[in-house]
PDB file of C-alpha atoms and ligand atoms in Angstrom:
ATOM      1  CA  MET F   1      -4.630 -15.969   8.490  1.00  0.00           C
ATOM      2  CA  PHE F   2      -6.668 -12.303   8.645  1.00  0.00           C
ATOM      3  CA  GLU F   3     -10.612 -14.322   7.781  1.00  0.00           C
ATOM      4  CA  TYR F   4     -13.062 -12.359   5.474  1.00  0.00           C
ATOM      5  CA  GLN F   5     -15.558 -13.560   2.914  1.00  0.00           C
ATOM      6  CA  ALA F   6     -16.324 -10.397   0.946  1.00  0.00           C
ATOM      7  CA  PRO F   7     -19.568 -10.424  -1.660  1.00  0.00           C
ATOM      8  CA  PRO F   8     -18.754 -10.567  -5.302  1.00  0.00           C
ATOM      9  CA  ASP F   9     -19.853  -6.816  -5.681  1.00  0.00           C
ATOM     10  CA  LEU F  10     -17.904  -5.394  -2.471  1.00  0.00           C
ATOM     11  CA  LEU F  11     -15.956  -2.707  -4.166  1.00  0.00           C
ATOM     12  CA  LYS F  12     -18.062  -1.994  -7.426  1.00  0.00           C
ATOM     13  CA  ASP F  13     -18.033   1.411  -9.038  1.00  0.00           C
ATOM     14  CA  ARG F  14     -15.110   2.308  -6.432  1.00  0.00           C
ATOM     15  CA  ILE F  15     -12.600   4.214  -7.604  1.00  0.00           C
ATOM     16  CA  ILE F  16      -9.132   3.137  -5.756  1.00  0.00           C
ATOM     17  CA  LEU F  17      -5.677   4.362  -6.508  1.00  0.00           C
ATOM     18  CA  VAL F  18      -2.584   1.275  -5.217  1.00  0.00           C
ATOM     19  CA  THR F  19       1.031   1.945  -5.902  1.00  0.00           C
ATOM     20  CA  GLY F  20       3.628  -0.435  -6.604  1.00  0.00           C
ATOM     21  CA  ALA F  21       0.776  -2.073  -8.878  1.00  0.00           C
ATOM     22  CA  GLY F  22       2.725  -3.582 -11.395  1.00  0.00           C
ATOM     23  CA  SER F  23       4.250  -6.496  -9.904  1.00  0.00           C
ATOM     24  CA  GLY F  24       4.226  -8.515  -5.998  1.00  0.00           C
ATOM     25  CA  ILE F  25       1.105  -7.951  -2.970  1.00  0.00           C
ATOM     26  CA  GLY F  26       0.526  -4.253  -5.188  1.00  0.00           C
ATOM     27  CA  ARG F  27      -0.413  -6.532  -8.252  1.00  0.00           C
ATOM     28  CA  ALA F  28      -2.458  -8.983  -6.011  1.00  0.00           C
ATOM     29  CA  ALA F  29      -4.122  -6.145  -4.510  1.00  0.00           C
ATOM     30  CA  ALA F  30      -4.882  -4.431  -8.458  1.00  0.00           C
ATOM     31  CA  LEU F  31      -6.569  -7.570  -9.760  1.00  0.00           C
ATOM     32  CA  THR F  32      -7.732  -8.524  -6.117  1.00  0.00           C
ATOM     33  CA  TYR F  33     -10.546  -4.775  -6.074  1.00  0.00           C
ATOM     34  CA  ALA F  34     -10.859  -4.858 -10.075  1.00  0.00           C
ATOM     35  CA  LYS F  35     -11.884  -9.013  -9.272  1.00  0.00           C
ATOM     36  CA  PHE F  36     -14.664  -6.695  -7.258  1.00  0.00           C
ATOM     37  CA  GLY F  37     -16.300  -4.269  -9.270  1.00  0.00           C
ATOM     38  CA  ALA F  38     -13.606  -1.549  -8.216  1.00  0.00           C
ATOM     39  CA  THR F  39     -12.122   1.012 -11.632  1.00  0.00           C
ATOM     40  CA  VAL F  40      -7.805   0.836 -10.060  1.00  0.00           C
ATOM     41  CA  ILE F  41      -5.520   3.134 -10.710  1.00  0.00           C
ATOM     42  CA  LEU F  42      -2.178   1.395 -11.422  1.00  0.00           C
ATOM     43  CA  LEU F  43       0.463   3.358 -10.397  1.00  0.00           C
ATOM     44  CA  GLY F  44       4.061   2.309 -10.532  1.00  0.00           C
ATOM     45  CA  ARG F  45       7.588   2.926 -11.704  1.00  0.00           C
ATOM     46  CA  THR F  46       7.665   0.092 -14.803  1.00  0.00           C
ATOM     47  CA  ILE F  47       5.471   0.445 -17.262  1.00  0.00           C
ATOM     48  CA  SER F  48       5.711  -2.578 -18.399  1.00  0.00           C
ATOM     49  CA  LYS F  49       4.766  -4.316 -15.340  1.00  0.00           C
ATOM     50  CA  LEU F  50       1.695  -2.397 -15.202  1.00  0.00           C
ATOM     51  CA  GLU F  51       0.517  -2.568 -18.795  1.00  0.00           C
ATOM     52  CA  ALA F  52       0.875  -6.781 -17.732  1.00  0.00           C
ATOM     53  CA  VAL F  53      -1.336  -6.013 -14.770  1.00  0.00           C
ATOM     54  CA  TYR F  54      -3.945  -3.733 -17.005  1.00  0.00           C
ATOM     55  CA  ASP F  55      -3.948  -6.135 -19.858  1.00  0.00           C
ATOM     56  CA  GLU F  56      -4.961  -8.947 -17.291  1.00  0.00           C
ATOM     57  CA  ILE F  57      -7.774  -7.379 -15.847  1.00  0.00           C
ATOM     58  CA  GLU F  58      -8.316  -6.498 -19.191  1.00  0.00           C
ATOM     59  CA  ALA F  59      -8.987 -10.311 -19.987  1.00  0.00           C
ATOM     60  CA  ASN F  60     -11.049 -11.206 -16.658  1.00  0.00           C
ATOM     61  CA  GLY F  61     -13.491  -8.491 -18.052  1.00  0.00           C
ATOM     62  CA  TYR F  62     -13.289  -6.680 -15.228  1.00  0.00           C
ATOM     63  CA  SER F  63     -13.868  -3.094 -15.060  1.00  0.00           C
ATOM     64  CA  GLN F  64     -11.027  -1.108 -17.333  1.00  0.00           C
ATOM     65  CA  ALA F  65      -8.571  -0.043 -15.232  1.00  0.00           C
ATOM     66  CA  ALA F  66      -5.800   2.953 -15.456  1.00  0.00           C
ATOM     67  CA  ILE F  67      -2.344   3.439 -15.502  1.00  0.00           C
ATOM     68  CA  TYR F  68      -0.022   5.753 -13.827  1.00  0.00           C
ATOM     69  CA  PRO F  69       3.553   5.860 -14.331  1.00  0.00           C
ATOM     70  CA  MET F  70       5.391   7.721 -11.453  1.00  0.00           C
ATOM     71  CA  ASP F  71       8.715   6.545  -9.686  1.00  0.00           C
ATOM     72  CA  LEU F  72       8.183   8.098  -6.073  1.00  0.00           C
ATOM     73  CA  THR F  73      11.896   8.621  -5.956  1.00  0.00           C
ATOM     74  CA  GLY F  74      12.326  11.309  -8.176  1.00  0.00           C
ATOM     75  CA  ALA F  75       8.562  12.902  -7.661  1.00  0.00           C
ATOM     76  CA  THR F  76       8.668  16.437  -6.853  1.00  0.00           C
ATOM     77  CA  GLU F  77       4.611  17.884  -4.589  1.00  0.00           C
ATOM     78  CA  GLU F  78       4.732  19.371  -8.049  1.00  0.00           C
ATOM     79  CA  ASP F  79       3.941  15.999  -9.118  1.00  0.00           C
ATOM     80  CA  TYR F  80       1.721  14.569  -6.832  1.00  0.00           C
ATOM     81  CA  GLY F  81      -0.683  17.675  -7.541  1.00  0.00           C
ATOM     82  CA  LYS F  82      -0.874  17.179 -11.037  1.00  0.00           C
ATOM     83  CA  LEU F  83      -1.420  13.475  -9.921  1.00  0.00           C
ATOM     84  CA  ALA F  84      -3.662  14.828  -7.489  1.00  0.00           C
ATOM     85  CA  ASP F  85      -5.747  17.275 -11.037  1.00  0.00           C
ATOM     86  CA  THR F  86      -5.564  14.578 -13.270  1.00  0.00           C
ATOM     87  CA  LEU F  87      -7.531  12.301 -11.065  1.00  0.00           C
ATOM     88  CA  ARG F  88     -10.083  15.423 -10.097  1.00  0.00           C
ATOM     89  CA  GLU F  89     -10.987  16.380 -13.773  1.00  0.00           C
ATOM     90  CA  THR F  90     -11.468  12.196 -15.015  1.00  0.00           C
ATOM     91  CA  PHE F  91     -12.767  10.302 -11.020  1.00  0.00           C
ATOM     92  CA  GLY F  92     -14.332  13.902  -9.037  1.00  0.00           C
ATOM     93  CA  ARG F  93     -13.449  11.559  -6.158  1.00  0.00           C
ATOM     94  CA  LEU F  94     -11.773   8.836  -5.200  1.00  0.00           C
ATOM     95  CA  ASP F  95     -12.919   6.087  -2.787  1.00  0.00           C
ATOM     96  CA  GLY F  96      -9.543   4.067  -1.634  1.00  0.00           C
ATOM     97  CA  LEU F  97      -5.870   4.769  -1.991  1.00  0.00           C
ATOM     98  CA  LEU F  98      -3.703   2.003  -0.910  1.00  0.00           C
ATOM     99  CA  HIS F  99       0.223   2.896  -0.178  1.00  0.00           C
ATOM    100  CA  ASN F 100       1.730  -0.413  -0.625  1.00  0.00           C
ATOM    101  CA  ALA F 101       4.679   0.622  -2.994  1.00  0.00           C
ATOM    102  CA  GLY F 102       7.991  -0.008  -0.806  1.00  0.00           C
ATOM    103  CA  LEU F 103      11.491  -0.389  -1.099  1.00  0.00           C
ATOM    104  CA  LEU F 104      13.911  -2.192   1.611  1.00  0.00           C
ATOM    105  CA  GLY F 105      16.906  -0.246   1.236  1.00  0.00           C
ATOM    106  CA  ALA F 106      20.190  -2.083   2.647  1.00  0.00           C
ATOM    107  CA  LEU F 107      20.677  -4.419   5.513  1.00  0.00           C
ATOM    108  CA  LYS F 108      23.587  -3.104   7.287  1.00  0.00           C
ATOM    109  CA  PRO F 109      23.803  -1.689  11.303  1.00  0.00           C
ATOM    110  CA  ILE F 110      23.301   2.436  12.085  1.00  0.00           C
ATOM    111  CA  SER F 111      26.546   2.949  12.488  1.00  0.00           C
ATOM    112  CA  GLN F 112      27.648   1.943   8.733  1.00  0.00           C
ATOM    113  CA  TYR F 113      23.974   2.953   7.130  1.00  0.00           C
ATOM    114  CA  ASP F 114      25.071   5.537   4.553  1.00  0.00           C
ATOM    115  CA  MET F 115      22.520   9.032   3.648  1.00  0.00           C
ATOM    116  CA  ASP F 116      21.937   8.010   0.440  1.00  0.00           C
ATOM    117  CA  ASN F 117      20.210   4.609   1.116  1.00  0.00           C
ATOM    118  CA  TRP F 118      18.918   6.085   3.776  1.00  0.00           C
ATOM    119  CA  GLN F 119      16.968   9.423   1.859  1.00  0.00           C
ATOM    120  CA  LYS F 120      15.244   7.131  -1.051  1.00  0.00           C
ATOM    121  CA  VAL F 121      14.237   4.207   1.574  1.00  0.00           C
ATOM    122  CA  MET F 122      12.480   7.761   3.510  1.00  0.00           C
ATOM    123  CA  GLN F 123      11.364   9.173   0.244  1.00  0.00           C
ATOM    124  CA  VAL F 124       9.482   5.643  -1.120  1.00  0.00           C
ATOM    125  CA  ASN F 125       8.405   4.098   2.492  1.00  0.00           C
ATOM    126  CA  ILE F 126       6.760   7.710   4.226  1.00  0.00           C
ATOM    127  CA  ASN F 127       7.532  10.609   2.284  1.00  0.00           C
ATOM    128  CA  ALA F 128       5.708   9.968  -1.057  1.00  0.00           C
ATOM    129  CA  PRO F 129       2.721   8.386   1.219  1.00  0.00           C
ATOM    130  CA  PHE F 130       2.639  11.303   2.760  1.00  0.00           C
ATOM    131  CA  LEU F 131       2.389  13.890  -0.318  1.00  0.00           C
ATOM    132  CA  LEU F 132       0.396  11.297  -1.831  1.00  0.00           C
ATOM    133  CA  THR F 133      -2.354  11.309   1.046  1.00  0.00           C
ATOM    134  CA  ARG F 134      -1.844  15.276   1.352  1.00  0.00           C
ATOM    135  CA  GLU F 135      -2.666  16.035  -1.708  1.00  0.00           C
ATOM    136  CA  LEU F 136      -5.497  13.393  -2.172  1.00  0.00           C
ATOM    137  CA  LEU F 137      -7.074  14.003   0.764  1.00  0.00           C
ATOM    138  CA  PRO F 138      -9.489  16.604  -1.192  1.00  0.00           C
ATOM    139  CA  LEU F 139     -10.529  13.992  -3.670  1.00  0.00           C
ATOM    140  CA  LEU F 140     -11.064  11.426  -0.606  1.00  0.00           C
ATOM    141  CA  ARG F 141     -13.136  13.693   1.827  1.00  0.00           C
ATOM    142  CA  LYS F 142     -15.909  14.232  -1.790  1.00  0.00           C
ATOM    143  CA  ALA F 143     -16.205  10.451  -1.397  1.00  0.00           C
ATOM    144  CA  ASP F 144     -19.084   8.820   0.203  1.00  0.00           C
ATOM    145  CA  SER F 145     -17.128   6.591   2.467  1.00  0.00           C
ATOM    146  CA  ALA F 146     -13.367   6.561   1.848  1.00  0.00           C
ATOM    147  CA  SER F 147     -10.415   4.021   2.804  1.00  0.00           C
ATOM    148  CA  VAL F 148      -6.648   4.493   2.884  1.00  0.00           C
ATOM    149  CA  VAL F 149      -4.138   2.069   3.488  1.00  0.00           C
ATOM    150  CA  PHE F 150      -1.244   1.735   4.816  1.00  0.00           C
ATOM    151  CA  THR F 151       1.483  -0.675   4.290  1.00  0.00           C
ATOM    152  CA  SER F 152       3.360  -1.623   7.172  1.00  0.00           C
ATOM    153  CA  SER F 153       5.874  -4.287   8.879  1.00  0.00           C
ATOM    154  CA  SER F 154       6.606  -6.142  11.752  1.00  0.00           C
ATOM    155  CA  VAL F 155       9.342  -3.949  12.354  1.00  0.00           C
ATOM    156  CA  GLY F 156       7.425  -1.041  12.058  1.00  0.00           C
ATOM    157  CA  HIS F 157       6.262  -2.115  15.978  1.00  0.00           C
ATOM    158  CA  GLN F 158       8.858  -3.887  17.201  1.00  0.00           C
ATOM    159  CA  GLY F 159      13.118  -2.808  16.579  1.00  0.00           C
ATOM    160  CA  ARG F 160      14.937  -5.049  14.676  1.00  0.00           C
ATOM    161  CA  ALA F 161      19.282  -4.801  13.929  1.00  0.00           C
ATOM    162  CA  TYR F 162      20.732  -3.942  11.012  1.00  0.00           C
ATOM    163  CA  TRP F 163      16.927  -3.242   8.973  1.00  0.00           C
ATOM    164  CA  GLY F 164      17.895   0.197   9.447  1.00  0.00           C
ATOM    165  CA  ALA F 165      16.122   3.001   7.284  1.00  0.00           C
ATOM    166  CA  TYR F 166      13.290  -0.070   6.160  1.00  0.00           C
ATOM    167  CA  CYS F 167      11.860  -0.304  10.333  1.00  0.00           C
ATOM    168  CA  VAL F 168      12.203   3.281  10.706  1.00  0.00           C
ATOM    169  CA  SER F 169       9.837   3.934   8.185  1.00  0.00           C
ATOM    170  CA  LYS F 170       7.242   1.533   9.493  1.00  0.00           C
ATOM    171  CA  PHE F 171       6.837   3.272  12.556  1.00  0.00           C
ATOM    172  CA  ALA F 172       6.279   6.580  11.508  1.00  0.00           C
ATOM    173  CA  THR F 173       4.070   4.870   8.448  1.00  0.00           C
ATOM    174  CA  GLU F 174       2.243   3.833  11.839  1.00  0.00           C
ATOM    175  CA  GLY F 175       2.486   7.866  12.762  1.00  0.00           C
ATOM    176  CA  LEU F 176       1.255   9.116   9.861  1.00  0.00           C
ATOM    177  CA  MET F 177      -2.101   6.822   9.715  1.00  0.00           C
ATOM    178  CA  GLN F 178      -2.595   7.592  13.485  1.00  0.00           C
ATOM    179  CA  THR F 179      -2.032  11.379  13.375  1.00  0.00           C
ATOM    180  CA  LEU F 180      -4.542  10.980  10.069  1.00  0.00           C
ATOM    181  CA  ALA F 181      -7.479   9.053  11.378  1.00  0.00           C
ATOM    182  CA  ASP F 182      -7.145  11.276  14.069  1.00  0.00           C
ATOM    183  CA  GLU F 183      -7.316  14.273  12.460  1.00  0.00           C
ATOM    184  CA  GLU F 184     -10.139  13.089  10.442  1.00  0.00           C
ATOM    185  CA  ASP F 185     -12.244  11.569  12.883  1.00  0.00           C
ATOM    186  CA  GLY F 186     -15.439  13.542  12.893  1.00  0.00           C
ATOM    187  CA  ILE F 187     -14.940  15.854  10.781  1.00  0.00           C
ATOM    188  CA  SER F 188     -15.235  13.449   6.887  1.00  0.00           C
ATOM    189  CA  HIS F 189     -15.465   9.684   6.252  1.00  0.00           C
ATOM    190  CA  VAL F 190     -12.427   9.033   5.580  1.00  0.00           C
ATOM    191  CA  ARG F 191     -11.074   6.345   7.459  1.00  0.00           C
ATOM    192  CA  CYS F 192      -6.889   5.419   7.662  1.00  0.00           C
ATOM    193  CA  ASN F 193      -5.476   2.032   9.003  1.00  0.00           C
ATOM    194  CA  SER F 194      -2.339   0.018   8.565  1.00  0.00           C
ATOM    195  CA  LEU F 195      -1.696  -2.834   7.475  1.00  0.00           C
ATOM    196  CA  ASN F 196       1.417  -5.560   8.080  1.00  0.00           C
ATOM    197  CA  PRO F 197       0.911  -8.135   5.436  1.00  0.00           C
ATOM    198  CA  GLY F 198       3.387 -10.504   7.567  1.00  0.00           C
ATOM    199  CA  GLY F 199       6.467 -12.379   5.304  1.00  0.00           C
ATOM    200  CA  THR F 200       4.834 -13.165   1.576  1.00  0.00           C
ATOM    201  CA  ARG F 201       6.222 -14.846  -1.330  1.00  0.00           C
ATOM    202  CA  THR F 202       7.621 -11.710  -3.466  1.00  0.00           C
ATOM    203  CA  ALA F 203      10.832 -10.234  -4.482  1.00  0.00           C
ATOM    204  CA  MET F 204      11.349  -8.312  -1.991  1.00  0.00           C
ATOM    205  CA  ARG F 205      10.918 -10.470   0.566  1.00  0.00           C
ATOM    206  CA  ALA F 206      13.435 -12.872  -1.205  1.00  0.00           C
ATOM    207  CA  ALA F 207      15.985  -9.579  -1.388  1.00  0.00           C
ATOM    208  CA  ALA F 208      15.390 -10.004   2.533  1.00  0.00           C
ATOM    209  CA  PHE F 209      15.970 -13.429   2.607  1.00  0.00           C
ATOM    210  CA  PRO F 210      17.601 -14.551   0.551  1.00  0.00           C
ATOM    211  CA  GLY F 211      18.321 -18.411   1.712  1.00  0.00           C
ATOM    212  CA  GLU F 212      15.186 -18.935   2.002  1.00  0.00           C
ATOM    213  CA  ASP F 213      12.824 -21.042  -0.191  1.00  0.00           C
ATOM    214  CA  PRO F 214      10.265 -18.868  -1.455  1.00  0.00           C
ATOM    215  CA  THR F 215       7.453 -21.641  -1.761  1.00  0.00           C
ATOM    216  CA  THR F 216       7.672 -21.607   2.171  1.00  0.00           C
ATOM    217  CA  LYS F 217       6.025 -18.384   2.246  1.00  0.00           C
ATOM    218  CA  THR F 218       2.479 -17.584   1.972  1.00  0.00           C
ATOM    219  CA  PRO F 219       1.260 -16.146  -1.394  1.00  0.00           C
ATOM    220  CA  PRO F 220      -0.018 -12.486  -2.222  1.00  0.00           C
ATOM    221  CA  GLU F 221      -3.179 -13.698  -3.018  1.00  0.00           C
ATOM    222  CA  ALA F 222      -3.455 -15.715   0.047  1.00  0.00           C
ATOM    223  CA  ILE F 223      -3.310 -11.748   1.723  1.00  0.00           C
ATOM    224  CA  MET F 224      -6.105 -10.608   0.210  1.00  0.00           C
ATOM    225  CA  PRO F 225      -8.943 -10.506   2.351  1.00  0.00           C
ATOM    226  CA  LEU F 226      -7.948  -8.411   5.192  1.00  0.00           C
ATOM    227  CA  TYR F 227      -7.550  -6.213   1.211  1.00  0.00           C
ATOM    228  CA  LEU F 228     -11.018  -6.208   0.917  1.00  0.00           C
ATOM    229  CA  TYR F 229     -12.078  -5.811   3.598  1.00  0.00           C
ATOM    230  CA  LEU F 230     -10.242  -2.557   4.660  1.00  0.00           C
ATOM    231  CA  MET F 231     -10.998  -1.160   1.092  1.00  0.00           C
ATOM    232  CA  GLY F 232     -15.526  -2.191   1.181  1.00  0.00           C
ATOM    233  CA  ASP F 233     -17.371  -0.584   3.396  1.00  0.00           C
ATOM    234  CA  ASP F 234     -17.443  -3.835   6.328  1.00  0.00           C
ATOM    235  CA  SER F 235     -14.410  -1.342   7.380  1.00  0.00           C
ATOM    236  CA  LYS F 236     -16.593   1.926   7.458  1.00  0.00           C
ATOM    237  CA  ASP F 237     -16.288   2.742  11.328  1.00  0.00           C
ATOM    238  CA  VAL F 238     -12.652   1.038  12.270  1.00  0.00           C
ATOM    239  CA  SER F 239     -10.386   4.141  12.216  1.00  0.00           C
ATOM    240  CA  GLY F 240      -6.779   4.257  13.461  1.00  0.00           C
ATOM    241  CA  HIS F 241      -5.371   0.882  13.671  1.00  0.00           C
ATOM    242  CA  ALA F 242      -3.012  -1.486  13.031  1.00  0.00           C
ATOM    243  CA  PHE F 243      -4.028  -4.923  11.621  1.00  0.00           C
ATOM    244  CA  HIS F 244      -2.262  -8.059  10.725  1.00  0.00           C
ATOM    245  CA  ALA F 245      -2.531 -10.604   7.359  1.00  0.00           C
ATOM    246  CA  GLN F 246      -1.292 -12.978   9.099  1.00  0.00           C
ATOM    247  CA  PRO F 247      -0.843 -14.383  12.748  1.00  0.00           C
ATOM    248  CA  ARG F 248       2.144 -13.493  13.898  1.00  0.00           C
ATOM    249  CA  SER F 249       5.058 -15.967  15.832  1.00  0.00           C
ATOM    250  CA  GLY F 250       7.830 -15.354  18.105  1.00  0.00           C
ATOM    251  CA  GLN F 251       9.779 -17.865  16.562  1.00  0.00           C
ATOM    252  CA  GLN F 252       9.895 -16.198  13.495  1.00  0.00           C
ATOM    253  CA  LEU F 253      11.222 -13.489  11.270  1.00  0.00           C
ATOM    254  CA  SER F 254       9.393 -12.117   9.489  1.00  0.00           C
ATOM    255  CA  GLN F 255       9.439  -8.710   7.092  1.00  0.00           C
TER     256      GLN F 255
HETATM  257  P1  NAP S   1       8.241  -5.991  -4.295  1.00  0.00           P
HETATM  258  O1  NAP S   1       7.825  -7.225  -4.375  1.00  0.00           O
HETATM  259  O2  NAP S   1       9.607  -5.215  -3.942  1.00  0.00           O
HETATM  260  O3  NAP S   1       6.913  -4.671  -4.042  1.00  0.00           O
HETATM  261  C1  NAP S   1       7.586  -3.507  -4.328  1.00  0.00           C
HETATM  262  C2  NAP S   1       6.361  -2.488  -5.043  1.00  0.00           C
HETATM  263  O4  NAP S   1       6.700  -1.263  -4.824  1.00  0.00           O
HETATM  264  C3  NAP S   1       6.801  -2.786  -6.496  1.00  0.00           C
HETATM  265  O5  NAP S   1       5.582  -2.594  -7.391  1.00  0.00           O
HETATM  266  C4  NAP S   1       7.677  -1.953  -6.839  1.00  0.00           C
HETATM  267  O6  NAP S   1       7.924  -1.359  -8.687  1.00  0.00           O
HETATM  268  C5  NAP S   1       7.347  -0.725  -6.416  1.00  0.00           C
HETATM  269  N1  NAP S   1       8.331   0.554  -6.198  1.00  0.00           N
HETATM  270  C6  NAP S   1       9.492   0.713  -5.486  1.00  0.00           C
HETATM  271  N2  NAP S   1       9.931   1.639  -5.422  1.00  0.00           N
HETATM  272  C7  NAP S   1       8.834   2.150  -6.393  1.00  0.00           C
HETATM  273  C8  NAP S   1       9.295   3.458  -7.086  1.00  0.00           C
HETATM  274  N3  NAP S   1      10.468   4.585  -6.585  1.00  0.00           N
HETATM  275  N4  NAP S   1       7.911   4.481  -7.221  1.00  0.00           N
HETATM  276  C9  NAP S   1       7.544   3.448  -7.580  1.00  0.00           C
HETATM  277  N5  NAP S   1       7.384   2.362  -7.527  1.00  0.00           N
HETATM  278  C10 NAP S   1       7.821   1.948  -6.328  1.00  0.00           C
HETATM  279  O7  NAP S   1       7.025  -5.902  -2.437  1.00  0.00           O
HETATM  280  P2  NAP S   1       5.833  -6.411  -2.135  1.00  0.00           P
HETATM  281  O8  NAP S   1       6.497  -7.441  -1.273  1.00  0.00           O
HETATM  282  O9  NAP S   1       5.204  -6.809  -2.600  1.00  0.00           O
HETATM  283  O10 NAP S   1       6.070  -5.058  -0.974  1.00  0.00           O
HETATM  284  C11 NAP S   1       4.928  -4.334  -0.976  1.00  0.00           C
HETATM  285  C12 NAP S   1       4.839  -3.803   0.324  1.00  0.00           C
HETATM  286  O11 NAP S   1       4.505  -4.607   1.867  1.00  0.00           O
HETATM  287  C13 NAP S   1       5.502  -2.922   0.660  1.00  0.00           C
HETATM  288  O12 NAP S   1       5.222  -1.604   1.376  1.00  0.00           O
HETATM  289  C14 NAP S   1       6.475  -3.617   2.039  1.00  0.00           C
HETATM  290  O13 NAP S   1       7.423  -2.989   2.751  1.00  0.00           O
HETATM  291  C15 NAP S   1       5.618  -4.600   2.769  1.00  0.00           C
HETATM  292  N6  NAP S   1       5.621  -5.300   2.860  1.00  0.00           N
HETATM  293  C16 NAP S   1       6.168  -6.552   2.338  1.00  0.00           C
HETATM  294  C17 NAP S   1       6.231  -8.104   3.597  1.00  0.00           C
HETATM  295  C18 NAP S   1       6.600  -9.272   2.806  1.00  0.00           C
HETATM  296  O14 NAP S   1       6.873 -10.372   3.309  1.00  0.00           O
HETATM  297  N7  NAP S   1       6.426  -9.010   1.190  1.00  0.00           N
HETATM  298  C19 NAP S   1       6.167  -7.902   4.451  1.00  0.00           C
HETATM  299  C20 NAP S   1       6.294  -7.192   5.643  1.00  0.00           C
HETATM  300  C21 NAP S   1       5.702  -5.212   4.408  1.00  0.00           C
HETATM  301  P3  NAP S   1       8.976  -1.989  -9.310  1.00  0.00           P
HETATM  302  O15 NAP S   1       8.397  -3.648  -9.503  1.00  0.00           O
HETATM  303  O16 NAP S   1       9.008  -1.777 -10.774  1.00  0.00           O
HETATM  304  O17 NAP S   1      10.347  -2.303  -8.791  1.00  0.00           O
END
């Protein structure tokens, strides 16, 4: 497990946007960032789930969050522009962006993979992070030190049969992260890294491995040290790197 002990005020006064913040790992990350002092913008497609996270943040007495409903499958370039305008008017800058929302799609061979499924997975997993990053970059550059974190996967490093568009989208995620990190190097205080959560107890994991006992998997809360490290100033000078939240075992299939 990635070891890191964050100081309680690590993210004090930071503005951080989390995609897919209503459930799974995104929910845990949003709650954790709020706990460490950040104002979190909760972006996702299911308003009731976002509201539940918002209420939990409020009940804990953390910094008040904001909700931004958005379905990344259908969002247009204009929608991303509107989001950037809203954040500029409300906050004037952005300190952190966690690209977490993800779609598993079909698990089937490339020879049988249909275009509709392929496009949906690519839209959510790679086109959305690209457009979101492009539109929010001016706001990220306004922060003293900003962090963009891309969510990868074990299959973003090593191809695996039947993982189709999901696997390809995670390889693309690594490419986007490296390209952006190289471009921002020396011209801004924006750093970019990717993280692979490793097998984590969520709805996506259960869908990918239906025969598995979920209690054998790591809960999202346990992988938060890496999420904190990459968002806080202790990683200020780290950019262009791929991180793994959990040890990788050659024996065990991880997502
Ligand atoms: P999850 O439980 O399925 O959560 C995915 C999140 O993405 C949900 O909040 C979901 O919203 C949101 N989302 C999906 N499609 C969306 C869309 N069209 N527009 C807006 N939001 C959308 O999955 P997870 O396991 O937490 O995964 C989080 C990230 O970690 C993903 O990028 C995944 O690829 C990656 N990952 C997970 C594992 C693992 O073992 N869990 C391993 C490696 C990588 P709704 O709840 O409203 O559907």
